[in-house]
XYZ file of C-alpha atoms in Angstrom:
494
model
C 0.000 0.000 0.000
C 1.321 3.426 -0.904
C 2.212 6.011 1.707
C -0.628 8.190 0.410
C -3.168 5.385 0.751
C -1.963 4.611 4.276
C -2.289 8.277 5.205
C -5.853 8.416 3.893
C -6.781 5.245 5.800
C -5.263 6.501 9.063
C -6.989 9.861 8.669
C -10.312 8.185 7.981
C -9.999 5.889 10.985
C -8.944 8.773 13.196
C -11.939 10.815 12.068
C -14.315 7.928 12.662
C -12.856 7.205 16.107
C -12.973 10.857 17.106
C -16.556 11.171 15.963
C -17.562 8.020 17.799
C -15.827 9.126 21.003
C -17.570 12.470 20.776
C -20.899 10.741 20.421
C -20.208 8.493 23.400
C -18.720 11.142 25.682
C -21.290 13.854 25.090
C -24.542 12.530 23.684
C -26.620 15.177 25.410
C -24.154 18.087 25.262
C -25.665 21.155 26.913
C -29.358 20.138 26.763
C -30.158 23.386 24.945
C -31.816 21.742 21.953
C -29.099 22.624 19.395
C -28.794 20.318 16.374
C -25.762 18.031 16.403
C -24.660 15.722 13.595
C -23.576 12.273 14.710
C -21.421 9.917 12.680
C -22.616 6.451 11.842
C -26.020 4.801 11.651
C -25.968 3.463 15.245
C -25.541 6.815 16.978
C -28.858 8.420 17.897
C -29.681 11.964 16.949
C -30.078 14.448 19.815
C -33.847 14.537 19.341
C -34.028 10.756 19.798
C -31.835 10.857 22.889
C -33.950 13.636 24.370
C -37.139 11.691 23.676
C -35.714 8.525 25.201
C -34.616 10.472 28.220
C -38.033 12.055 28.581
C -39.729 8.664 28.345
C -37.389 7.157 30.930
C -37.977 10.092 33.245
C -41.730 9.677 32.946
C -41.330 5.983 33.641
C -39.307 6.734 36.763
C -41.870 9.280 37.917
C -44.616 6.735 37.373
C -42.707 4.119 39.344
C -42.119 6.651 42.088
C -45.809 7.453 42.359
C -46.552 3.733 42.466
C -44.045 3.439 45.281
C -45.813 6.239 47.111
C -49.066 4.337 46.768
C -47.365 1.271 48.238
C -46.115 3.361 51.125
C -49.579 4.805 51.621
C -51.095 1.338 51.539
C -48.699 0.237 54.270
C -49.517 3.303 56.308
C -53.207 2.950 55.841
C -53.559 -0.778 56.438
C -56.146 -2.686 54.486
C -57.881 -1.301 51.418
C -61.170 -0.423 53.066
C -64.036 0.188 50.693
C -65.008 3.525 52.171
C -61.446 4.754 52.514
C -60.722 5.877 48.974
C -57.224 6.802 47.752
C -57.965 10.423 48.649
C -59.007 9.883 52.207
C -58.306 7.760 55.192
C -54.578 8.493 55.392
C -52.259 11.516 55.218
C -52.107 13.410 51.971
C -48.648 13.749 50.399
C -47.630 16.579 48.103
C -46.652 14.354 45.172
C -45.907 17.257 42.836
C -43.259 18.752 45.112
C -41.629 15.421 45.840
C -41.830 14.172 42.258
C -40.122 17.352 41.118
C -37.200 16.622 43.417
C -37.060 12.994 42.281
C -37.050 14.123 38.655
C -34.088 16.422 39.279
C -32.098 13.621 40.859
C -32.886 11.166 38.075
C -31.961 13.776 35.441
C -28.462 14.126 36.882
C -27.362 10.775 35.561
C -29.830 9.013 33.324
C -27.379 6.216 32.540
C -26.959 5.066 36.134
C -30.233 3.121 36.207
C -31.089 4.377 39.671
C -33.283 2.214 41.835
C -36.442 4.277 42.093
C -37.349 2.982 45.545
C -33.948 3.974 46.889
C -34.142 7.472 45.488
C -37.766 7.991 46.477
C -37.045 6.837 50.022
C -34.159 9.314 50.166
C -36.427 12.106 48.990
C -39.216 11.105 51.354
C -36.765 11.219 54.225
C -35.499 14.618 53.086
C -39.027 15.988 52.874
C -40.381 14.343 56.023
C -40.014 17.476 58.117
C -40.417 20.042 55.349
C -43.328 22.286 54.479
C -44.059 20.132 51.442
C -45.229 17.246 53.612
C -46.080 18.885 56.890
C -49.624 17.567 56.629
C -48.393 14.161 57.811
C -45.722 12.569 55.674
C -44.352 9.525 57.512
C -40.667 9.316 58.223
C -38.639 6.616 56.528
C -39.104 3.129 57.966
C -42.268 4.213 59.770
C -45.126 1.768 59.926
C -48.837 1.955 59.529
C -50.102 5.494 59.724
C -48.545 8.454 61.378
C -45.050 8.127 62.734
C -44.121 11.678 61.773
C -40.662 13.254 61.813
C -41.601 16.338 63.732
C -41.469 17.650 67.244
C -44.800 18.506 68.878
C -45.470 22.163 69.413
C -44.917 23.495 72.885
C -48.446 24.104 74.106
C -49.878 24.128 77.605
C -52.529 21.461 77.206
C -53.858 22.129 80.686
C -55.335 25.392 79.433
C -57.375 23.632 76.764
C -60.579 21.648 77.190
C -59.992 17.905 77.057
C -61.213 16.347 73.829
C -63.411 13.419 74.843
C -64.049 10.576 72.420
C -66.653 8.098 73.671
C -66.344 4.460 72.571
C -69.405 2.200 72.797
C -70.461 -1.248 71.603
C -70.088 -4.836 72.749
C -67.238 -7.365 73.095
C -65.173 -6.369 70.055
C -65.169 -2.768 71.214
C -64.368 -3.972 74.731
C -61.340 -5.813 73.338
C -60.683 -9.386 72.298
C -57.424 -9.097 70.348
C -54.482 -11.201 71.526
C -51.178 -9.433 72.027
C -48.842 -12.357 72.525
C -48.613 -15.482 70.418
C -46.952 -17.059 67.416
C -49.983 -17.115 65.117
C -49.984 -15.000 61.991
C -52.450 -12.401 63.233
C -51.334 -12.061 66.835
C -50.012 -8.562 67.471
C -46.552 -9.618 68.619
C -46.181 -11.834 65.549
C -47.203 -8.956 63.272
C -44.587 -6.697 64.844
C -41.657 -9.099 65.058
C -42.232 -11.331 62.042
C -44.041 -9.041 59.599
C -42.359 -5.789 60.627
C -45.668 -3.988 61.121
C -46.772 -1.521 63.815
C -43.225 -0.755 64.948
C -44.520 2.496 66.404
C -46.085 0.443 69.216
C -42.733 -0.688 70.623
C -39.386 0.663 71.808
C -36.614 -1.557 70.502
C -33.742 -2.353 72.852
C -30.064 -2.667 71.964
C -30.134 -6.340 72.945
C -32.896 -7.069 70.435
C -35.720 -7.119 72.947
C -38.467 -4.528 73.131
C -40.817 -2.720 75.490
C -44.260 -1.363 74.687
C -44.386 2.302 73.722
C -46.688 4.715 75.532
C -48.801 7.325 73.779
C -48.281 9.944 76.443
C -50.510 12.559 74.827
C -53.578 10.280 74.882
C -55.276 8.932 77.981
C -57.429 5.831 77.918
C -60.243 4.989 80.331
C -62.374 1.857 80.182
C -65.430 1.548 82.405
C -67.127 -1.835 82.463
C -70.625 -2.357 83.870
C -70.598 -6.087 84.545
C -72.690 -6.818 87.633
C -74.292 -3.435 86.892
C -71.479 -1.587 88.624
C -68.983 1.146 87.840
C -65.847 -0.921 87.221
C -62.709 0.997 86.277
C -60.791 -1.467 84.124
C -58.244 1.004 82.764
C -57.259 4.559 83.631
C -53.938 5.785 82.272
C -51.845 6.675 79.262
C -52.550 4.702 76.112
C -50.248 1.718 75.595
C -50.443 -1.915 74.582
C -48.870 -2.727 77.945
C -52.162 -1.647 79.519
C -54.019 -4.443 77.739
C -56.782 -6.001 79.762
C -57.486 -9.329 81.394
C -55.287 -12.320 82.210
C -54.866 -13.060 78.498
C -53.775 -9.486 77.745
C -56.216 -8.374 75.063
C -56.726 -5.096 73.220
C -59.612 -3.440 71.412
C -59.628 -0.779 68.697
C -58.575 1.951 71.141
C -54.859 1.499 70.341
C -55.326 2.160 66.641
C -57.792 4.974 67.298
C -55.639 6.666 69.916
C -52.394 6.647 67.952
C -54.124 8.202 64.961
C -55.817 10.951 66.963
C -52.735 11.666 69.064
C -50.514 12.058 66.015
C -53.011 14.201 64.150
C -53.747 16.477 67.122
C -50.485 16.546 69.104
C -51.301 19.869 70.750
C -54.668 18.756 72.117
C -55.415 16.906 75.358
C -57.253 13.720 74.339
C -59.177 11.180 76.403
C -60.610 7.964 74.980
C -63.554 7.016 77.197
C -64.720 3.469 76.580
C -68.013 2.432 78.177
C -69.120 -0.997 77.034
C -69.636 -4.605 78.022
C -69.628 -7.747 75.908
C -72.607 -9.825 74.778
C -75.027 -6.927 74.305
C -77.434 -6.286 71.439
C -78.881 -3.065 70.118
C -82.414 -4.405 69.838
C -82.845 -4.872 73.589
C -79.788 -4.210 75.772
C -78.606 -0.972 74.142
C -82.047 0.128 72.969
C -81.896 3.936 73.019
C -84.391 6.482 74.384
C -87.200 7.252 71.973
C -87.384 3.659 70.713
C -91.015 2.608 70.454
C -92.667 -0.784 70.497
C -93.201 -2.527 67.176
C -94.953 -5.659 65.950
C -93.419 -8.469 63.946
C -94.304 -12.120 63.410
C -97.265 -12.042 65.765
C -95.398 -10.486 68.666
C -94.877 -7.038 70.136
C -91.276 -6.086 70.825
C -90.178 -3.812 73.632
C -89.609 -0.115 73.469
C -87.228 1.817 75.684
C -87.730 0.959 79.388
C -90.187 -1.883 78.829
C -89.573 -4.694 81.313
C -90.347 -7.555 78.941
C -88.428 -8.135 75.750
C -91.499 -9.243 73.787
C -95.055 -10.515 74.222
C -97.852 -11.897 72.094
C -100.105 -9.596 70.116
C -103.342 -8.594 71.842
C -101.775 -9.040 75.281
C -100.061 -6.665 77.676
C -96.588 -6.919 79.201
C -96.297 -7.830 82.844
C -95.214 -4.430 84.110
C -96.560 -1.256 85.726
C -98.494 1.076 83.459
C -96.163 3.972 84.208
C -92.495 3.147 84.599
C -90.467 5.901 86.241
C -86.729 6.369 86.533
C -86.961 5.858 90.297
C -88.768 2.575 89.732
C -86.061 1.369 87.366
C -83.305 2.250 89.837
C -84.781 -0.208 92.309
C -85.813 -2.773 89.721
C -83.492 -5.807 90.048
C -84.106 -7.204 86.576
C -83.254 -6.220 83.051
C -85.238 -3.903 80.796
C -85.153 -2.390 77.344
C -82.136 -0.097 77.112
C -80.613 -0.931 80.477
C -77.129 -1.296 79.016
C -77.590 2.043 77.275
C -78.442 3.624 80.637
C -75.506 1.957 82.387
C -72.985 3.002 79.756
C -74.118 6.600 79.382
C -74.387 7.051 83.155
C -70.900 5.616 83.639
C -69.544 8.033 81.054
C -71.194 10.925 82.861
C -69.602 9.820 86.133
C -66.175 10.012 84.523
C -66.905 13.454 83.105
C -68.117 14.681 86.492
C -64.746 13.748 88.037
C -62.529 14.538 85.099
C -59.453 15.408 87.176
C -59.349 11.808 88.400
C -59.168 10.522 84.850
C -57.244 13.358 83.197
C -54.983 14.817 85.905
C -54.240 18.488 85.513
C -57.199 19.314 83.286
C -58.209 22.884 84.134
C -60.525 23.942 81.350
C -63.246 21.319 81.338
C -63.975 19.125 78.352
C -65.740 18.930 75.020
C -67.356 15.875 73.473
C -65.379 15.638 70.248
C -66.739 12.416 68.807
C -68.213 8.937 69.206
C -67.115 5.485 68.044
C -69.479 2.522 67.829
C -68.550 -1.101 67.062
C -71.324 -3.599 67.617
C -73.776 -5.864 65.800
C -72.581 -9.419 66.398
C -75.406 -10.314 68.772
C -78.149 -8.649 66.703
C -77.206 -10.698 63.651
C -78.193 -13.822 65.584
C -81.776 -12.620 65.857
C -84.083 -12.371 62.823
C -86.123 -9.556 64.339
C -83.242 -7.456 65.627
C -81.242 -7.765 62.421
C -84.319 -6.591 60.509
C -84.748 -3.687 62.936
C -81.064 -2.799 63.177
C -81.009 0.262 60.936
C -83.916 1.987 62.692
C -82.359 1.257 66.075
C -78.921 2.481 64.987
C -80.299 5.761 63.665
C -82.110 6.322 66.950
C -79.005 5.332 68.901
C -76.822 7.904 67.140
C -79.329 10.682 67.722
C -79.970 9.701 71.337
C -76.310 9.423 72.347
C -75.543 12.802 70.854
C -78.465 14.338 72.684
C -77.422 12.594 75.909
C -74.119 14.462 75.904
C -75.333 17.734 74.365
C -73.264 17.086 71.249
C -75.911 16.989 68.555
C -73.490 17.245 65.625
C -70.368 15.620 67.081
C -68.689 13.264 64.586
C -69.894 9.684 64.863
C -67.972 6.703 63.425
C -69.709 3.348 62.975
C -67.516 0.313 62.370
C -69.191 -2.507 60.494
C -69.451 -6.191 61.208
C -67.136 -8.173 58.955
C -67.909 -11.820 59.652
C -67.286 -13.936 56.523
C -65.960 -10.904 54.689
C -67.371 -10.223 51.239
C -69.261 -13.517 51.222
C -71.457 -12.633 54.213
C -75.170 -13.263 53.800
C -78.439 -13.507 55.720
C -78.772 -11.574 58.961
C -75.094 -10.657 58.988
C -75.574 -8.976 55.635
C -78.652 -7.138 56.940
C -76.730 -5.718 59.879
C -73.792 -4.755 57.660
C -76.018 -2.953 55.154
C -77.789 -1.134 57.974
C -74.439 0.087 59.290
C -73.409 1.287 55.845
C -76.758 3.033 55.331
C -76.183 5.577 58.100
C -73.046 6.979 56.457
C -73.688 10.667 55.894
C -72.551 10.598 52.285
C -75.355 8.189 51.468
C -77.630 11.194 52.193
C -80.323 8.865 53.471
C -80.418 10.775 56.751
C -79.831 14.486 56.097
C -78.804 15.233 59.688
C -75.932 12.734 59.328
C -74.322 14.422 56.325
C -70.624 15.164 56.964
C -70.848 13.998 60.581
C -71.505 10.236 60.441
C -69.067 7.878 58.734
C -69.347 4.128 58.315
C -66.176 2.065 58.077
C -66.338 -1.106 56.012
C -64.010 -3.573 57.739
C -64.674 -6.652 55.607
C -61.181 -6.585 54.146
C -59.798 -7.109 57.632
C -61.573 -10.427 57.606
C -60.314 -11.293 54.140
C -56.709 -10.248 54.760
C -56.135 -11.516 58.292
C -58.566 -14.278 59.109
C -57.510 -16.713 56.408
C -59.042 -20.095 57.122
C -59.870 -19.208 60.728
C -63.612 -19.061 61.251
C -63.976 -18.044 64.877
C -66.477 -15.412 63.951
C -67.323 -13.505 67.106
C -63.914 -11.973 67.765
C -61.986 -12.071 64.480
C -59.960 -15.061 65.629
C -58.872 -12.931 68.605
C -56.131 -11.608 66.321
C -54.593 -8.442 67.747
C -53.617 -7.371 64.237
C -57.301 -7.234 63.257
C -58.060 -4.894 66.159
C -55.191 -2.564 65.279
C -56.406 -2.449 61.681
C -60.026 -1.792 62.650
C -59.051 0.874 65.179
C -56.781 2.628 62.708
C -59.510 2.703 60.070
C -61.922 4.107 62.644
C -59.388 6.707 63.744
C -58.817 7.942 60.202
C -62.562 8.094 59.612
C -62.866 10.344 62.662
C -60.046 12.585 61.422
C -61.856 13.028 58.117
C -65.051 14.042 59.911
C -63.238 16.453 62.215
C -61.669 18.175 59.218
C -65.137 18.837 57.830
C -66.365 20.706 60.908
């Protein structure tokens, strides 16, 4: 080969190599949109590179938003029917956070960043910022509202205590097991499934102690033997679980939600309930009248007999007074209602004993109701459940001079989405009182029903111990958390 030919070949190769290196080293150049010629058929034009970059960025943003939804799902718990993606858990400013994620991804598009890693970094960065001050959880938080923020310095003693009254039967009283190695026991959920870590303080040696929600007090008054039995009076904590088997109710989930959402407010959860009580007779509220069904007359409020045949009269005085009932040794229509409301009033009359240091009285801030298991076992009471529940809500509010206080009703969930018969009747009655159904105008924006059937589907598995959700503590945390978020939504609408 001649010297001239060799020179041409070397020059050509050098030009090709230089062009290729330029394409590799600076495919995006200054990102100002200028046209650049690239050598060779396999080197993309700037417009193509920009488009590919844009598409990848959109893909990363989409993945990031999906990751946020996963985080929200973890925070929220189960996918309750009435807790839509825009309610039931803290709102996150996706636009602000996505913008930051986009900037980080744009720095090095070729690094194939793991979107979960980068989004977790950004979430942690934003956890205490204005962008997520509404309630963005800190990294590695679990369930709902472990927030990276210090509570404001406020003298709670100069504020009225926010009272939330909890009523119902055994599930409200508490039947969830804390300890155990079943998938569904609370301890198992914490240690094996890494859920609800906010309920414990982890020790350096790997052990743990139960955390205390110091800004929320919890009082449980039981009326077994028709007495005023103080079962719990102290700061909210799983360590204060009740009974020899150490069981919890929904108060833990409720209290952690409310305490985190209102850290500057003094809060008292006042539970007044006893197990094995129905709404059709035991908890029958004032104003409930007699009704006929299947050839029998069923009791109204303060009747001494539960039912009697048509065309006959109950064996009781014609006029029943309050004084008479006080001395009456037997049961009557609404006796459990009277016991529970009177016990609540006793607590309120001696508030300093149950909320030490309270100086500015109290306000009834809301009601929670979880009941229905016993009524579903009775054809008449399941049929009558909706009418009784409507009257119950109105009567309890009137009882405590809180006619528009938020009221949360938690549904029965036995057999989940396959429930039928009387269970289905009770469930549908509980859903019907939700204010957004607009069936009862006075309940609009102040009564919320929580559909807990997914708790059954997700946690119960093959277990079919129907009365108490398998006694799984995890189910009670989930139900309480859903109820707590429902209350927060109602309070925001006041």
